[in-house]
Amino acid sequence: MRRPALSPSRASDFKQCPLLYRFRAVDRLPEKATRAQVRGTVVHSVLERLFGMPAQERVPDTAKSLVEPSWADLLTERPELLAEMFDGADDPDLAEWLESAKSLVDGYFLLEDPRRLEPEACEQLVETELPSGVLLRGYIDRIDVAPTGEIRVVDYKTGAAPREIGEAKALFQMKFYALVLWRLRGVVPRQLLLMYLADRQNLAYTPDEGELLRFERTLDAIWQAILRAGRTGDFRPNPGKLCAFCDHQALCPSFGGTPPAYPGWPEPDAGTETMADRAD
C-alpha cells in the first residue's frame, strides 16, 4: 500500500469541509461524474497528447481531432460513463458535448501557441516529504523550464465554478505544486499560470520563498488536524456556498442526514484526485 499522502485536492477539501474530506478520503463514497467534469478530463488528455506531437503538428484542427479518441480511451477505462451521462452513443447531446470540448480546445489556442513550447513534463506526478514528515503528492498539468532554468507551472481550468471561489481553490492548488517543486529542486517556480479555457483568460502569479514557507506551515497544520480528526472520527461539516455542489447532502448532518458508521482510521491514501478536481 502506498504511504498516506496529502494532495492539493484533499487538503482543499479538509480546509473547506472536514466531513467532505472524510467522505472522499476515508469512506471513499462514490460521486457521480458530471458532463463538465468528464469534459475536463477529456480536454486534459487532448492537451497532453498534443504536446507529445512534433511542434509543427500542434495546430487547432489536429488538437480538435484528438477529442473523440480521448473520449473513446476514457470509455475503455470507464465504460459506465456513457450510460451515466447520455442515452447511448446516438444521443444528440453527446455530439453537442463533444463539440463543447472542441470549443475549449479552441480557447486554449487563443491563450498560447504550443508550437513555440517544449514542456519538460505533462501530467507529471510529483511527490516530496516536508521536514515535518508530511508527504505531499499531486499531478501537475504541465511544467515548463526555460533555458535559464526558470520554472513555470501551468494548470488548465475547464470548469464553471464561481470565479472567486474557483480562483482561491486554484491558487491554493498552485502554491501546493510550487512548494513541492521548490522542495524537490531547490528552485522557487518563477510563475504559476492558470489557463481558463472557457473564459479564454490567463491568470499568472509569482510566488516567493517566504510565502511558500508560510504555506508549508499551513499544510503541516492541515495534516495535523486531519490526523486528530482521524483518531477520533470527529470530521465536522462546515456548511457554505459550495454545499449546493456536494453529492453527499443526504448523509450530512447539516442537511438532516446521518453519515455512515465511521470505519476507523486506517490512514487513507489521500493522493488520488477525481475528475472534479481536474475540471475545476
PDB file of C-alpha atoms in Angstrom:
ATOM      1  CA  MET A   1       0.000   0.000   0.000  1.00  0.00           C
ATOM      2  CA  ARG A   2       1.277   3.451  -0.845  1.00  0.00           C
ATOM      3  CA  ARG A   3       2.195   5.636   2.072  1.00  0.00           C
ATOM      4  CA  PRO A   4      -0.588   8.089   3.045  1.00  0.00           C
ATOM      5  CA  ALA A   5      -0.089  11.489   1.478  1.00  0.00           C
ATOM      6  CA  LEU A   6      -1.725  14.877   1.224  1.00  0.00           C
ATOM      7  CA  SER A   7      -2.834  16.020  -2.221  1.00  0.00           C
ATOM      8  CA  PRO A   8      -3.865  19.587  -3.073  1.00  0.00           C
ATOM      9  CA  SER A   9      -7.437  18.451  -3.693  1.00  0.00           C
ATOM     10  CA  ARG A  10      -7.852  16.611  -0.413  1.00  0.00           C
ATOM     11  CA  ALA A  11      -6.099  19.372   1.534  1.00  0.00           C
ATOM     12  CA  SER A  12      -8.545  21.823  -0.029  1.00  0.00           C
ATOM     13  CA  ASP A  13     -11.446  19.501   0.855  1.00  0.00           C
ATOM     14  CA  PHE A  14     -10.483  19.440   4.536  1.00  0.00           C
ATOM     15  CA  LYS A  15      -9.993  23.187   4.598  1.00  0.00           C
ATOM     16  CA  GLN A  16     -13.435  23.629   3.021  1.00  0.00           C
ATOM     17  CA  CYS A  17     -15.280  20.932   4.997  1.00  0.00           C
ATOM     18  CA  PRO A  18     -13.718  18.201   7.163  1.00  0.00           C
ATOM     19  CA  LEU A  19     -16.734  15.934   6.612  1.00  0.00           C
ATOM     20  CA  LEU A  20     -16.301  16.203   2.838  1.00  0.00           C
ATOM     21  CA  TYR A  21     -12.698  15.105   3.297  1.00  0.00           C
ATOM     22  CA  ARG A  22     -13.885  12.103   5.310  1.00  0.00           C
ATOM     23  CA  PHE A  23     -16.464  11.110   2.686  1.00  0.00           C
ATOM     24  CA  ARG A  24     -13.888  11.286  -0.103  1.00  0.00           C
ATOM     25  CA  ALA A  25     -10.641  10.123   1.507  1.00  0.00           C
ATOM     26  CA  VAL A  26     -11.763   7.790   4.304  1.00  0.00           C
ATOM     27  CA  ASP A  27     -15.183   6.418   3.311  1.00  0.00           C
ATOM     28  CA  ARG A  28     -14.350   6.645  -0.408  1.00  0.00           C
ATOM     29  CA  LEU A  29     -18.011   7.301  -1.204  1.00  0.00           C
ATOM     30  CA  PRO A  30     -18.789   7.249  -4.941  1.00  0.00           C
ATOM     31  CA  GLU A  31     -19.612  10.514  -6.664  1.00  0.00           C
ATOM     32  CA  LYS A  32     -21.430  10.747  -9.957  1.00  0.00           C
ATOM     33  CA  ALA A  33     -19.276  12.396 -12.597  1.00  0.00           C
ATOM     34  CA  THR A  34     -20.888  15.337 -14.360  1.00  0.00           C
ATOM     35  CA  ARG A  35     -20.588  16.145 -18.035  1.00  0.00           C
ATOM     36  CA  ALA A  36     -18.468  19.186 -17.205  1.00  0.00           C
ATOM     37  CA  GLN A  37     -16.059  17.142 -15.091  1.00  0.00           C
ATOM     38  CA  VAL A  38     -15.631  14.389 -17.679  1.00  0.00           C
ATOM     39  CA  ARG A  39     -15.201  17.002 -20.395  1.00  0.00           C
ATOM     40  CA  GLY A  40     -12.378  18.477 -18.344  1.00  0.00           C
ATOM     41  CA  THR A  41     -10.692  15.077 -18.187  1.00  0.00           C
ATOM     42  CA  VAL A  42     -11.010  14.700 -21.972  1.00  0.00           C
ATOM     43  CA  VAL A  43      -9.549  18.158 -22.631  1.00  0.00           C
ATOM     44  CA  HIS A  44      -6.616  17.495 -20.309  1.00  0.00           C
ATOM     45  CA  SER A  45      -5.936  14.288 -22.230  1.00  0.00           C
ATOM     46  CA  VAL A  46      -6.092  16.157 -25.551  1.00  0.00           C
ATOM     47  CA  LEU A  47      -3.530  18.732 -24.436  1.00  0.00           C
ATOM     48  CA  GLU A  48      -1.218  16.060 -23.045  1.00  0.00           C
ATOM     49  CA  ARG A  49      -1.341  14.213 -26.382  1.00  0.00           C
ATOM     50  CA  LEU A  50      -0.846  17.439 -28.296  1.00  0.00           C
ATOM     51  CA  PHE A  51       2.478  18.099 -26.595  1.00  0.00           C
ATOM     52  CA  GLY A  52       3.545  14.558 -27.423  1.00  0.00           C
ATOM     53  CA  MET A  53       3.453  15.501 -31.105  1.00  0.00           C
ATOM     54  CA  PRO A  54       6.132  17.296 -33.136  1.00  0.00           C
ATOM     55  CA  ALA A  55       5.858  21.065 -32.637  1.00  0.00           C
ATOM     56  CA  GLN A  56       4.753  21.825 -36.200  1.00  0.00           C
ATOM     57  CA  GLU A  57       1.738  19.498 -35.831  1.00  0.00           C
ATOM     58  CA  ARG A  58       0.354  21.294 -32.781  1.00  0.00           C
ATOM     59  CA  VAL A  59      -2.390  23.206 -34.581  1.00  0.00           C
ATOM     60  CA  PRO A  60      -6.096  23.660 -33.726  1.00  0.00           C
ATOM     61  CA  ASP A  61      -7.518  21.168 -36.225  1.00  0.00           C
ATOM     62  CA  THR A  62      -5.125  18.461 -35.083  1.00  0.00           C
ATOM     63  CA  ALA A  63      -5.909  19.144 -31.437  1.00  0.00           C
ATOM     64  CA  LYS A  64      -9.668  19.004 -32.023  1.00  0.00           C
ATOM     65  CA  SER A  65      -9.258  15.712 -33.891  1.00  0.00           C
ATOM     66  CA  LEU A  66      -7.935  14.260 -30.625  1.00  0.00           C
ATOM     67  CA  VAL A  67     -11.187  14.854 -28.732  1.00  0.00           C
ATOM     68  CA  GLU A  68     -13.026  11.734 -29.967  1.00  0.00           C
ATOM     69  CA  PRO A  69     -10.036   9.371 -29.432  1.00  0.00           C
ATOM     70  CA  SER A  70      -9.513  10.766 -25.931  1.00  0.00           C
ATOM     71  CA  TRP A  71     -13.192  10.197 -25.138  1.00  0.00           C
ATOM     72  CA  ALA A  72     -13.010   6.664 -26.584  1.00  0.00           C
ATOM     73  CA  ASP A  73      -9.986   5.834 -24.449  1.00  0.00           C
ATOM     74  CA  LEU A  74     -11.733   7.137 -21.339  1.00  0.00           C
ATOM     75  CA  LEU A  75     -14.722   4.913 -22.114  1.00  0.00           C
ATOM     76  CA  THR A  76     -12.389   1.930 -22.401  1.00  0.00           C
ATOM     77  CA  GLU A  77     -11.308   2.617 -18.820  1.00  0.00           C
ATOM     78  CA  ARG A  78     -14.774   3.567 -17.558  1.00  0.00           C
ATOM     79  CA  PRO A  79     -17.468   2.232 -19.918  1.00  0.00           C
ATOM     80  CA  GLU A  80     -20.205   3.088 -17.430  1.00  0.00           C
ATOM     81  CA  LEU A  81     -19.762   6.799 -18.159  1.00  0.00           C
ATOM     82  CA  LEU A  82     -21.682   6.600 -21.436  1.00  0.00           C
ATOM     83  CA  ALA A  83     -24.823   5.251 -19.771  1.00  0.00           C
ATOM     84  CA  GLU A  84     -24.474   7.591 -16.786  1.00  0.00           C
ATOM     85  CA  MET A  85     -24.186  10.712 -18.922  1.00  0.00           C
ATOM     86  CA  PHE A  86     -26.034  10.005 -22.185  1.00  0.00           C
ATOM     87  CA  ASP A  87     -28.761   7.857 -23.748  1.00  0.00           C
ATOM     88  CA  GLY A  88     -26.290   5.825 -25.754  1.00  0.00           C
ATOM     89  CA  ALA A  89     -23.819   6.675 -28.487  1.00  0.00           C
ATOM     90  CA  ASP A  90     -26.551   8.158 -30.717  1.00  0.00           C
ATOM     91  CA  ASP A  91     -27.744  10.682 -28.138  1.00  0.00           C
ATOM     92  CA  PRO A  92     -27.662  14.142 -29.822  1.00  0.00           C
ATOM     93  CA  ASP A  93     -26.426  15.551 -26.519  1.00  0.00           C
ATOM     94  CA  LEU A  94     -23.243  13.514 -26.907  1.00  0.00           C
ATOM     95  CA  ALA A  95     -22.359  15.169 -30.207  1.00  0.00           C
ATOM     96  CA  GLU A  96     -23.073  18.598 -28.711  1.00  0.00           C
ATOM     97  CA  TRP A  97     -20.947  17.747 -25.670  1.00  0.00           C
ATOM     98  CA  LEU A  98     -18.006  16.682 -27.835  1.00  0.00           C
ATOM     99  CA  GLU A  99     -18.303  19.967 -29.736  1.00  0.00           C
ATOM    100  CA  SER A 100     -18.188  21.860 -26.434  1.00  0.00           C
ATOM    101  CA  ALA A 101     -14.919  20.067 -25.649  1.00  0.00           C
ATOM    102  CA  LYS A 102     -13.557  21.201 -29.014  1.00  0.00           C
ATOM    103  CA  SER A 103     -14.582  24.750 -28.157  1.00  0.00           C
ATOM    104  CA  LEU A 104     -12.451  24.561 -25.010  1.00  0.00           C
ATOM    105  CA  VAL A 105      -9.541  23.332 -27.125  1.00  0.00           C
ATOM    106  CA  ASP A 106     -10.073  26.344 -29.408  1.00  0.00           C
ATOM    107  CA  GLY A 107      -9.981  28.519 -26.298  1.00  0.00           C
ATOM    108  CA  TYR A 108      -6.580  27.118 -25.425  1.00  0.00           C
ATOM    109  CA  PHE A 109      -5.130  28.221 -28.778  1.00  0.00           C
ATOM    110  CA  LEU A 110      -6.280  31.780 -28.108  1.00  0.00           C
ATOM    111  CA  LEU A 111      -4.085  31.804 -24.987  1.00  0.00           C
ATOM    112  CA  GLU A 112      -0.786  30.490 -26.372  1.00  0.00           C
ATOM    113  CA  ASP A 113       0.880  28.867 -29.378  1.00  0.00           C
ATOM    114  CA  PRO A 114       2.003  25.336 -28.432  1.00  0.00           C
ATOM    115  CA  ARG A 115       4.313  25.199 -31.449  1.00  0.00           C
ATOM    116  CA  ARG A 116       6.632  27.587 -29.591  1.00  0.00           C
ATOM    117  CA  LEU A 117       6.812  25.492 -26.419  1.00  0.00           C
ATOM    118  CA  GLU A 118       8.643  22.348 -25.352  1.00  0.00           C
ATOM    119  CA  PRO A 119       7.386  21.458 -21.865  1.00  0.00           C
ATOM    120  CA  GLU A 120       9.643  19.475 -19.597  1.00  0.00           C
ATOM    121  CA  ALA A 121       6.669  17.355 -18.496  1.00  0.00           C
ATOM    122  CA  CYS A 122       2.887  16.994 -18.856  1.00  0.00           C
ATOM    123  CA  GLU A 123       0.570  15.302 -16.343  1.00  0.00           C
ATOM    124  CA  GLN A 124       3.559  14.879 -14.045  1.00  0.00           C
ATOM    125  CA  LEU A 125       3.245  13.036 -10.726  1.00  0.00           C
ATOM    126  CA  VAL A 126       5.287  14.880  -8.076  1.00  0.00           C
ATOM    127  CA  GLU A 127       5.917  13.812  -4.506  1.00  0.00           C
ATOM    128  CA  THR A 128       8.045  15.115  -1.670  1.00  0.00           C
ATOM    129  CA  GLU A 129       8.298  14.876   2.095  1.00  0.00           C
ATOM    130  CA  LEU A 130       8.322  18.064   4.132  1.00  0.00           C
ATOM    131  CA  PRO A 131      10.783  18.460   7.038  1.00  0.00           C
ATOM    132  CA  SER A 132       7.833  17.804   9.376  1.00  0.00           C
ATOM    133  CA  GLY A 133       7.298  14.371   7.785  1.00  0.00           C
ATOM    134  CA  VAL A 134       4.159  15.232   5.813  1.00  0.00           C
ATOM    135  CA  LEU A 135       4.209  13.548   2.397  1.00  0.00           C
ATOM    136  CA  LEU A 136       2.836  15.726  -0.416  1.00  0.00           C
ATOM    137  CA  ARG A 137       1.658  14.201  -3.683  1.00  0.00           C
ATOM    138  CA  GLY A 138      -0.074  15.611  -6.762  1.00  0.00           C
ATOM    139  CA  TYR A 139      -0.288  15.775 -10.538  1.00  0.00           C
ATOM    140  CA  ILE A 140       0.865  18.896 -12.389  1.00  0.00           C
ATOM    141  CA  ASP A 141      -0.711  19.574 -15.779  1.00  0.00           C
ATOM    142  CA  ARG A 142       2.475  20.994 -17.253  1.00  0.00           C
ATOM    143  CA  ILE A 143       5.964  22.049 -16.192  1.00  0.00           C
ATOM    144  CA  ASP A 144       7.889  24.464 -18.426  1.00  0.00           C
ATOM    145  CA  VAL A 145      11.590  25.083 -17.818  1.00  0.00           C
ATOM    146  CA  ALA A 146      13.361  27.972 -19.557  1.00  0.00           C
ATOM    147  CA  PRO A 147      16.938  27.625 -20.876  1.00  0.00           C
ATOM    148  CA  THR A 148      17.950  29.833 -17.930  1.00  0.00           C
ATOM    149  CA  GLY A 149      16.430  27.299 -15.505  1.00  0.00           C
ATOM    150  CA  GLU A 150      13.327  29.289 -14.539  1.00  0.00           C
ATOM    151  CA  ILE A 151      10.297  27.087 -13.862  1.00  0.00           C
ATOM    152  CA  ARG A 152       6.701  27.760 -14.837  1.00  0.00           C
ATOM    153  CA  VAL A 153       3.829  25.648 -13.500  1.00  0.00           C
ATOM    154  CA  VAL A 154       0.795  25.536 -15.812  1.00  0.00           C
ATOM    155  CA  ASP A 155      -2.713  24.374 -14.921  1.00  0.00           C
ATOM    156  CA  TYR A 156      -5.673  24.158 -17.297  1.00  0.00           C
ATOM    157  CA  LYS A 157      -9.114  25.041 -15.933  1.00  0.00           C
ATOM    158  CA  THR A 158     -12.224  23.945 -17.834  1.00  0.00           C
ATOM    159  CA  GLY A 159     -14.952  24.089 -15.193  1.00  0.00           C
ATOM    160  CA  ALA A 160     -17.521  26.750 -14.458  1.00  0.00           C
ATOM    161  CA  ALA A 161     -17.054  27.103 -10.697  1.00  0.00           C
ATOM    162  CA  PRO A 162     -17.915  30.553  -9.232  1.00  0.00           C
ATOM    163  CA  ARG A 163     -14.860  32.609 -10.115  1.00  0.00           C
ATOM    164  CA  GLU A 164     -13.956  33.979  -6.692  1.00  0.00           C
ATOM    165  CA  ILE A 165     -14.250  30.544  -5.087  1.00  0.00           C
ATOM    166  CA  GLY A 166     -12.671  28.765  -8.034  1.00  0.00           C
ATOM    167  CA  GLU A 167      -9.672  31.071  -8.161  1.00  0.00           C
ATOM    168  CA  ALA A 168      -8.992  30.795  -4.422  1.00  0.00           C
ATOM    169  CA  LYS A 169      -9.072  26.996  -4.678  1.00  0.00           C
ATOM    170  CA  ALA A 170      -6.915  27.042  -7.812  1.00  0.00           C
ATOM    171  CA  LEU A 171      -4.327  29.315  -6.207  1.00  0.00           C
ATOM    172  CA  PHE A 172      -4.164  27.003  -3.175  1.00  0.00           C
ATOM    173  CA  GLN A 173      -3.510  24.134  -5.579  1.00  0.00           C
ATOM    174  CA  MET A 174      -0.816  26.039  -7.463  1.00  0.00           C
ATOM    175  CA  LYS A 175       1.007  27.054  -4.279  1.00  0.00           C
ATOM    176  CA  PHE A 176       0.973  23.373  -3.325  1.00  0.00           C
ATOM    177  CA  TYR A 177       2.700  22.476  -6.605  1.00  0.00           C
ATOM    178  CA  ALA A 178       5.157  25.354  -6.238  1.00  0.00           C
ATOM    179  CA  LEU A 179       6.090  24.165  -2.758  1.00  0.00           C
ATOM    180  CA  VAL A 180       6.617  20.578  -3.935  1.00  0.00           C
ATOM    181  CA  LEU A 181       8.845  21.680  -6.824  1.00  0.00           C
ATOM    182  CA  TRP A 182      10.814  24.015  -4.580  1.00  0.00           C
ATOM    183  CA  ARG A 183      11.453  21.206  -2.102  1.00  0.00           C
ATOM    184  CA  LEU A 184      12.376  18.800  -4.911  1.00  0.00           C
ATOM    185  CA  ARG A 185      14.607  21.121  -6.938  1.00  0.00           C
ATOM    186  CA  GLY A 186      15.655  23.911  -4.643  1.00  0.00           C
ATOM    187  CA  VAL A 187      14.206  26.499  -7.028  1.00  0.00           C
ATOM    188  CA  VAL A 188      11.070  28.571  -6.405  1.00  0.00           C
ATOM    189  CA  PRO A 189       8.965  28.489  -9.604  1.00  0.00           C
ATOM    190  CA  ARG A 190       9.112  31.799 -11.402  1.00  0.00           C
ATOM    191  CA  GLN A 191       5.451  31.737 -12.432  1.00  0.00           C
ATOM    192  CA  LEU A 192       2.225  29.889 -11.676  1.00  0.00           C
ATOM    193  CA  LEU A 193      -0.051  30.107 -14.714  1.00  0.00           C
ATOM    194  CA  LEU A 194      -3.757  29.292 -14.612  1.00  0.00           C
ATOM    195  CA  MET A 195      -5.301  28.963 -18.073  1.00  0.00           C
ATOM    196  CA  TYR A 196      -9.085  29.392 -18.040  1.00  0.00           C
ATOM    197  CA  LEU A 197     -10.063  27.799 -21.342  1.00  0.00           C
ATOM    198  CA  ALA A 198     -13.768  28.611 -21.194  1.00  0.00           C
ATOM    199  CA  ASP A 199     -13.161  32.245 -20.263  1.00  0.00           C
ATOM    200  CA  ARG A 200     -10.127  32.368 -22.573  1.00  0.00           C
ATOM    201  CA  GLN A 201      -8.120  34.206 -19.953  1.00  0.00           C
ATOM    202  CA  ASN A 202      -4.825  33.606 -18.187  1.00  0.00           C
ATOM    203  CA  LEU A 203      -4.124  34.293 -14.530  1.00  0.00           C
ATOM    204  CA  ALA A 204      -0.407  34.484 -13.663  1.00  0.00           C
ATOM    205  CA  TYR A 205       1.015  34.537 -10.160  1.00  0.00           C
ATOM    206  CA  THR A 206       4.592  34.871  -8.885  1.00  0.00           C
ATOM    207  CA  PRO A 207       5.298  33.139  -5.557  1.00  0.00           C
ATOM    208  CA  ASP A 208       8.236  33.877  -3.294  1.00  0.00           C
ATOM    209  CA  GLU A 209      10.190  31.812  -0.775  1.00  0.00           C
ATOM    210  CA  GLY A 210       8.671  33.427   2.308  1.00  0.00           C
ATOM    211  CA  GLU A 211       5.171  32.825   1.030  1.00  0.00           C
ATOM    212  CA  LEU A 212       5.923  29.156   0.342  1.00  0.00           C
ATOM    213  CA  LEU A 213       7.373  28.723   3.838  1.00  0.00           C
ATOM    214  CA  ARG A 214       4.135  30.095   5.287  1.00  0.00           C
ATOM    215  CA  PHE A 215       2.125  27.829   3.014  1.00  0.00           C
ATOM    216  CA  GLU A 216       4.207  24.852   4.172  1.00  0.00           C
ATOM    217  CA  ARG A 217       3.220  25.626   7.746  1.00  0.00           C
ATOM    218  CA  THR A 218      -0.418  25.787   6.635  1.00  0.00           C
ATOM    219  CA  LEU A 219      -0.185  22.300   5.090  1.00  0.00           C
ATOM    220  CA  ASP A 220       1.508  20.974   8.228  1.00  0.00           C
ATOM    221  CA  ALA A 221      -1.376  22.335  10.292  1.00  0.00           C
ATOM    222  CA  ILE A 222      -3.984  20.851   7.950  1.00  0.00           C
ATOM    223  CA  TRP A 223      -2.349  17.415   8.096  1.00  0.00           C
ATOM    224  CA  GLN A 224      -2.138  17.501  11.909  1.00  0.00           C
ATOM    225  CA  ALA A 225      -5.828  18.442  12.034  1.00  0.00           C
ATOM    226  CA  ILE A 226      -6.632  15.538   9.685  1.00  0.00           C
ATOM    227  CA  LEU A 227      -4.730  13.126  11.947  1.00  0.00           C
ATOM    228  CA  ARG A 228      -6.562  14.409  15.045  1.00  0.00           C
ATOM    229  CA  ALA A 229      -9.932  14.011  13.320  1.00  0.00           C
ATOM    230  CA  GLY A 230      -8.885  10.575  12.086  1.00  0.00           C
ATOM    231  CA  ARG A 231      -8.101   9.344  15.577  1.00  0.00           C
ATOM    232  CA  THR A 232     -11.460  10.473  16.956  1.00  0.00           C
ATOM    233  CA  GLY A 233     -13.696  10.257  13.890  1.00  0.00           C
ATOM    234  CA  ASP A 234     -14.731  13.862  14.506  1.00  0.00           C
ATOM    235  CA  PHE A 235     -14.929  15.216  10.950  1.00  0.00           C
ATOM    236  CA  ARG A 236     -17.373  18.098  11.285  1.00  0.00           C
ATOM    237  CA  PRO A 237     -19.407  19.605   8.465  1.00  0.00           C
ATOM    238  CA  ASN A 238     -18.770  23.208   7.537  1.00  0.00           C
ATOM    239  CA  PRO A 239     -21.823  24.415   5.605  1.00  0.00           C
ATOM    240  CA  GLY A 240     -21.287  27.085   2.956  1.00  0.00           C
ATOM    241  CA  LYS A 241     -21.855  28.149  -0.634  1.00  0.00           C
ATOM    242  CA  LEU A 242     -20.306  25.003  -2.099  1.00  0.00           C
ATOM    243  CA  CYS A 243     -22.801  22.683  -0.365  1.00  0.00           C
ATOM    244  CA  ALA A 244     -25.057  23.108  -3.393  1.00  0.00           C
ATOM    245  CA  PHE A 245     -22.479  21.207  -5.463  1.00  0.00           C
ATOM    246  CA  CYS A 246     -21.919  18.366  -2.956  1.00  0.00           C
ATOM    247  CA  ASP A 247     -23.045  14.813  -3.774  1.00  0.00           C
ATOM    248  CA  HIS A 248     -23.335  13.901  -0.111  1.00  0.00           C
ATOM    249  CA  GLN A 249     -26.019  16.219   1.292  1.00  0.00           C
ATOM    250  CA  ALA A 250     -28.267  13.241   2.123  1.00  0.00           C
ATOM    251  CA  LEU A 251     -25.580  11.988   4.543  1.00  0.00           C
ATOM    252  CA  CYS A 252     -24.690  15.380   6.022  1.00  0.00           C
ATOM    253  CA  PRO A 253     -25.983  16.402   9.478  1.00  0.00           C
ATOM    254  CA  SER A 254     -26.247  19.992   8.286  1.00  0.00           C
ATOM    255  CA  PHE A 255     -28.999  18.816   5.938  1.00  0.00           C
ATOM    256  CA  GLY A 256     -30.688  16.365   8.306  1.00  0.00           C
ATOM    257  CA  GLY A 257     -28.649  13.355   7.208  1.00  0.00           C
ATOM    258  CA  THR A 258     -26.582  10.773   9.082  1.00  0.00           C
ATOM    259  CA  PRO A 259     -23.075   9.809   7.949  1.00  0.00           C
ATOM    260  CA  PRO A 260     -22.255   6.112   7.647  1.00  0.00           C
ATOM    261  CA  ALA A 261     -20.586   4.461  10.619  1.00  0.00           C
ATOM    262  CA  TYR A 262     -17.015   5.654  10.907  1.00  0.00           C
ATOM    263  CA  PRO A 263     -14.796   2.896   9.517  1.00  0.00           C
ATOM    264  CA  GLY A 264     -11.865   3.814  11.749  1.00  0.00           C
ATOM    265  CA  TRP A 265      -8.531   5.171  10.682  1.00  0.00           C
ATOM    266  CA  PRO A 266      -6.538   3.013   8.500  1.00  0.00           C
ATOM    267  CA  GLU A 267      -4.886   6.156   7.195  1.00  0.00           C
ATOM    268  CA  PRO A 268      -6.289   6.906   3.738  1.00  0.00           C
ATOM    269  CA  ASP A 269      -4.227   7.376   0.628  1.00  0.00           C
ATOM    270  CA  ALA A 270      -5.259  10.976   0.122  1.00  0.00           C
ATOM    271  CA  GLY A 271      -3.281  11.434  -3.082  1.00  0.00           C
ATOM    272  CA  THR A 272      -5.963  10.341  -5.543  1.00  0.00           C
ATOM    273  CA  GLU A 273      -7.604  13.133  -7.485  1.00  0.00           C
ATOM    274  CA  THR A 274     -11.048  12.879  -9.043  1.00  0.00           C
ATOM    275  CA  MET A 275     -12.476  14.139 -12.325  1.00  0.00           C
ATOM    276  CA  ALA A 276     -13.979  17.040 -10.410  1.00  0.00           C
ATOM    277  CA  ASP A 277     -10.538  18.039  -9.165  1.00  0.00           C
ATOM    278  CA  ARG A 278      -9.130  18.118 -12.711  1.00  0.00           C
ATOM    279  CA  ALA A 279     -12.019  20.125 -14.142  1.00  0.00           C
ATOM    280  CA  ASP A 280     -12.365  22.904 -11.546  1.00  0.00           C
TER     281      ASP A 280
END
